[in-house]
Amino acid sequence: MSTLLEQWRAMAYDQKADRGKLQKFWAVYFNTEKEIYAQLLKNPDEVVKGTVKELAEKYHVDLMTMVGFLDGINDSLKVANPIETMDENTEVNLGFDKELLYKNMVDAKADWLYELPEWNDIFDQEKQKALYREQKKSGTIVKGHKVGRNDPCPCGSGKKYKFCHGRS
């Protein structure tokens, strides 16, 4: 018997599924996800707890949709849920780190989530821009200055690089 998470991932990432059905599935899921986040962000300091089944009922979604939501939010929680082994009666919590959640939404390119109006009551525009830039910058690789053969050696010897550490 596969776990709820395995069932969710098999359904959501089914390579053999009809493309149209899969697109429709994700469109419905993203809209549902947006509604749940909007509710959570209205009271960002309240830690919502309950079993997977209770949370599905609270947010008026089916069990698999709640499993998908828990999979998505898990990296943004202060205390991660046991998503790999959970069943419908597993106690879970939705106590998220606000900045981390915002950054993870940016990282996922989920503009429908990080542009939710509820964020405006949590962070001002400047803070949102700063978090956005910080997240985008974290994925940028910056190459250091390349030492030329006639430049001074970076080891501090005073010799040209080609006569010091630049020798093959």
mmCIF file of C-alpha atoms in Angstrom:
data_model
loop_
_atom_site.group_PDB
_atom_site.id
_atom_site.type_symbol
_atom_site.label_atom_id
_atom_site.label_comp_id
_atom_site.label_asym_id
_atom_site.label_seq_id
_atom_site.Cartn_x
_atom_site.Cartn_y
_atom_site.Cartn_z
ATOM 1 C CA MET A 1 0.000 0.000 0.000
ATOM 2 C CA SER A 2 1.495 3.339 -1.000
ATOM 3 C CA THR A 3 1.513 6.362 1.297
ATOM 4 C CA LEU A 4 -0.757 9.361 0.763
ATOM 5 C CA LEU A 5 2.208 11.374 -0.491
ATOM 6 C CA GLU A 6 3.137 8.674 -3.024
ATOM 7 C CA GLN A 7 -0.489 8.546 -4.191
ATOM 8 C CA TRP A 8 -0.559 12.345 -4.576
ATOM 9 C CA ARG A 9 2.680 12.458 -6.522
ATOM 10 C CA ALA A 10 1.630 9.562 -8.768
ATOM 11 C CA MET A 11 -1.580 11.401 -9.606
ATOM 12 C CA ALA A 12 -0.115 14.920 -9.906
ATOM 13 C CA TYR A 13 3.010 14.006 -11.868
ATOM 14 C CA ASP A 14 1.619 11.168 -13.989
ATOM 15 C CA GLN A 15 3.698 11.135 -17.186
ATOM 16 C CA LYS A 16 1.156 8.944 -18.970
ATOM 17 C CA ALA A 17 -1.846 11.153 -18.216
ATOM 18 C CA ASP A 18 -3.605 13.089 -20.940
ATOM 19 C CA ARG A 19 -1.967 16.534 -21.156
ATOM 20 C CA GLY A 20 -5.284 18.362 -21.227
ATOM 21 C CA LYS A 21 -6.540 16.549 -18.136
ATOM 22 C CA LEU A 22 -3.281 17.199 -16.309
ATOM 23 C CA GLN A 23 -3.404 20.914 -17.180
ATOM 24 C CA LYS A 24 -6.987 21.102 -15.942
ATOM 25 C CA PHE A 25 -5.992 19.209 -12.778
ATOM 26 C CA TRP A 26 -3.209 21.706 -12.024
ATOM 27 C CA ALA A 27 -5.385 24.731 -12.838
ATOM 28 C CA VAL A 28 -7.993 23.558 -10.324
ATOM 29 C CA TYR A 29 -5.286 22.684 -7.772
ATOM 30 C CA PHE A 30 -3.527 26.076 -8.065
ATOM 31 C CA ASN A 31 -6.820 27.900 -7.601
ATOM 32 C CA THR A 32 -7.610 25.810 -4.511
ATOM 33 C CA GLU A 33 -4.085 26.336 -3.172
ATOM 34 C CA LYS A 34 -4.506 30.089 -3.643
ATOM 35 C CA GLU A 35 -7.730 30.059 -1.602
ATOM 36 C CA ILE A 36 -6.116 28.117 1.261
ATOM 37 C CA TYR A 37 -3.112 30.457 1.368
ATOM 38 C CA ALA A 38 -5.398 33.499 1.334
ATOM 39 C CA GLN A 39 -7.157 32.124 4.437
ATOM 40 C CA LEU A 40 -3.864 31.267 6.172
ATOM 41 C CA LEU A 41 -2.356 34.687 5.461
ATOM 42 C CA LYS A 42 -5.326 36.497 7.015
ATOM 43 C CA ASN A 43 -4.125 35.169 10.384
ATOM 44 C CA PRO A 44 -0.409 34.511 9.786
ATOM 45 C CA ASP A 45 0.522 34.042 13.453
ATOM 46 C CA GLU A 46 -2.168 31.452 14.173
ATOM 47 C CA VAL A 47 -0.776 27.923 13.944
ATOM 48 C CA VAL A 48 -3.455 25.799 12.303
ATOM 49 C CA LYS A 49 -3.323 22.195 13.550
ATOM 50 C CA GLY A 50 -5.314 19.035 13.035
ATOM 51 C CA THR A 51 -5.293 15.720 11.268
ATOM 52 C CA VAL A 52 -4.874 15.666 7.509
ATOM 53 C CA LYS A 53 -8.544 14.715 7.221
ATOM 54 C CA GLU A 54 -9.661 17.540 9.569
ATOM 55 C CA LEU A 55 -7.687 20.138 7.618
ATOM 56 C CA ALA A 56 -9.140 18.859 4.339
ATOM 57 C CA GLU A 57 -12.623 19.329 5.816
ATOM 58 C CA LYS A 58 -11.728 22.751 7.281
ATOM 59 C CA TYR A 59 -10.609 24.052 3.873
ATOM 60 C CA HIS A 60 -13.362 22.185 1.954
ATOM 61 C CA VAL A 61 -10.972 20.128 -0.185
ATOM 62 C CA ASP A 62 -10.567 16.430 -0.814
ATOM 63 C CA LEU A 63 -7.889 14.463 1.034
ATOM 64 C CA MET A 64 -5.486 14.280 -1.931
ATOM 65 C CA THR A 65 -5.622 18.041 -2.489
ATOM 66 C CA MET A 66 -4.731 18.586 1.184
ATOM 67 C CA VAL A 67 -1.832 16.133 0.817
ATOM 68 C CA GLY A 68 -0.584 18.145 -2.172
ATOM 69 C CA PHE A 69 -0.925 21.370 -0.187
ATOM 70 C CA LEU A 70 1.002 19.873 2.758
ATOM 71 C CA ASP A 71 3.706 18.709 0.345
ATOM 72 C CA GLY A 72 4.005 22.230 -1.048
ATOM 73 C CA ILE A 73 4.077 24.138 2.242
ATOM 74 C CA ASN A 74 6.293 21.700 4.165
ATOM 75 C CA ASP A 75 9.593 23.471 3.324
ATOM 76 C CA SER A 76 8.163 26.731 4.697
ATOM 77 C CA LEU A 77 7.023 25.383 8.067
ATOM 78 C CA LYS A 78 8.719 26.135 11.369
ATOM 79 C CA VAL A 79 8.316 22.440 12.245
ATOM 80 C CA ALA A 80 8.097 20.101 9.252
ATOM 81 C CA ASN A 81 5.270 17.579 9.046
ATOM 82 C CA PRO A 82 5.951 13.857 8.551
ATOM 83 C CA ILE A 83 4.620 14.014 4.982
ATOM 84 C CA GLU A 84 6.496 10.905 3.821
ATOM 85 C CA THR A 85 4.616 8.654 6.262
ATOM 86 C CA MET A 86 1.375 10.495 7.025
ATOM 87 C CA ASP A 87 -2.095 9.035 6.703
ATOM 88 C CA GLU A 88 -5.427 10.797 7.058
ATOM 89 C CA ASN A 89 -5.239 10.606 10.872
ATOM 90 C CA THR A 90 -1.742 12.068 11.206
ATOM 91 C CA GLU A 91 -1.588 15.277 13.253
ATOM 92 C CA VAL A 92 -0.082 18.075 11.159
ATOM 93 C CA ASN A 93 0.410 21.800 11.607
ATOM 94 C CA LEU A 94 0.586 24.757 9.265
ATOM 95 C CA GLY A 95 2.800 27.021 11.399
ATOM 96 C CA PHE A 96 4.835 28.711 8.681
ATOM 97 C CA ASP A 97 7.769 31.093 8.663
ATOM 98 C CA LYS A 98 6.378 34.158 6.860
ATOM 99 C CA GLU A 99 9.605 35.251 5.164
ATOM 100 C CA LEU A 100 10.535 31.715 4.163
ATOM 101 C CA LEU A 101 7.064 31.072 2.750
ATOM 102 C CA TYR A 102 7.215 34.273 0.682
ATOM 103 C CA LYS A 103 10.686 33.394 -0.642
ATOM 104 C CA ASN A 104 9.634 29.817 -1.460
ATOM 105 C CA MET A 105 6.663 31.165 -3.427
ATOM 106 C CA VAL A 106 9.046 33.425 -5.359
ATOM 107 C CA ASP A 107 11.426 30.506 -5.918
ATOM 108 C CA ALA A 108 8.546 28.394 -7.260
ATOM 109 C CA LYS A 109 7.633 31.259 -9.618
ATOM 110 C CA ALA A 110 4.137 31.143 -8.098
ATOM 111 C CA ASP A 111 3.181 34.767 -8.737
ATOM 112 C CA TRP A 112 -0.483 33.949 -8.020
ATOM 113 C CA LEU A 113 0.674 33.221 -4.440
ATOM 114 C CA TYR A 114 3.345 35.803 -3.666
ATOM 115 C CA GLU A 115 1.142 38.510 -5.195
ATOM 116 C CA LEU A 116 -1.842 37.683 -2.954
ATOM 117 C CA PRO A 117 -3.215 40.919 -1.453
ATOM 118 C CA GLU A 118 -3.049 39.352 2.034
ATOM 119 C CA TRP A 119 0.753 39.751 1.937
ATOM 120 C CA ASN A 120 0.253 43.545 2.076
ATOM 121 C CA ASP A 121 -1.022 43.224 5.669
ATOM 122 C CA ILE A 122 2.074 41.180 6.620
ATOM 123 C CA PHE A 123 4.890 42.971 4.768
ATOM 124 C CA ASP A 124 4.985 46.459 3.285
ATOM 125 C CA GLN A 125 5.897 46.843 -0.388
ATOM 126 C CA GLU A 126 9.559 47.540 0.393
ATOM 127 C CA LYS A 127 9.891 44.362 2.479
ATOM 128 C CA GLN A 128 8.187 42.320 -0.251
ATOM 129 C CA LYS A 129 10.590 43.736 -2.851
ATOM 130 C CA ALA A 130 13.583 43.051 -0.584
ATOM 131 C CA LEU A 131 12.491 39.424 0.009
ATOM 132 C CA TYR A 132 11.866 38.983 -3.716
ATOM 133 C CA ARG A 133 15.324 40.323 -4.621
ATOM 134 C CA GLU A 134 16.994 38.290 -1.876
ATOM 135 C CA GLN A 135 15.403 35.083 -3.162
ATOM 136 C CA LYS A 136 16.208 35.812 -6.810
ATOM 137 C CA LYS A 137 19.784 36.725 -5.901
ATOM 138 C CA SER A 138 20.260 33.494 -3.915
ATOM 139 C CA GLY A 139 19.946 31.480 -7.120
ATOM 140 C CA THR A 140 22.394 33.634 -9.062
ATOM 141 C CA ILE A 141 25.920 32.335 -9.454
ATOM 142 C CA VAL A 142 28.496 35.109 -9.446
ATOM 143 C CA LYS A 143 31.862 34.230 -10.944
ATOM 144 C CA GLY A 144 34.868 35.790 -9.302
ATOM 145 C CA HIS A 145 37.462 37.899 -11.089
ATOM 146 C CA LYS A 146 39.690 35.798 -13.318
ATOM 147 C CA VAL A 147 43.376 36.276 -12.619
ATOM 148 C CA GLY A 148 45.362 37.128 -15.746
ATOM 149 C CA ARG A 149 48.801 35.587 -16.282
ATOM 150 C CA ASN A 150 50.533 38.960 -15.873
ATOM 151 C CA ASP A 151 48.488 40.023 -12.814
ATOM 152 C CA PRO A 152 50.016 39.842 -9.336
ATOM 153 C CA CYS A 153 49.479 36.390 -7.801
ATOM 154 C CA PRO A 154 46.491 36.399 -5.390
ATOM 155 C CA CYS A 155 48.597 34.472 -2.820
ATOM 156 C CA GLY A 156 50.375 37.725 -1.964
ATOM 157 C CA SER A 157 53.902 36.688 -2.982
ATOM 158 C CA GLY A 158 54.401 39.799 -5.101
ATOM 159 C CA LYS A 159 55.287 37.693 -8.150
ATOM 160 C CA LYS A 160 53.339 37.649 -11.370
ATOM 161 C CA TYR A 161 50.731 34.884 -11.435
ATOM 162 C CA LYS A 162 52.490 33.156 -14.370
ATOM 163 C CA PHE A 163 55.696 32.783 -12.302
ATOM 164 C CA CYS A 164 53.942 31.694 -9.099
ATOM 165 C CA HIS A 165 50.695 29.703 -8.908
ATOM 166 C CA GLY A 166 50.000 29.978 -12.639
ATOM 167 C CA ARG A 167 52.644 27.420 -13.548
ATOM 168 C CA SER A 168 51.290 24.235 -15.034
#
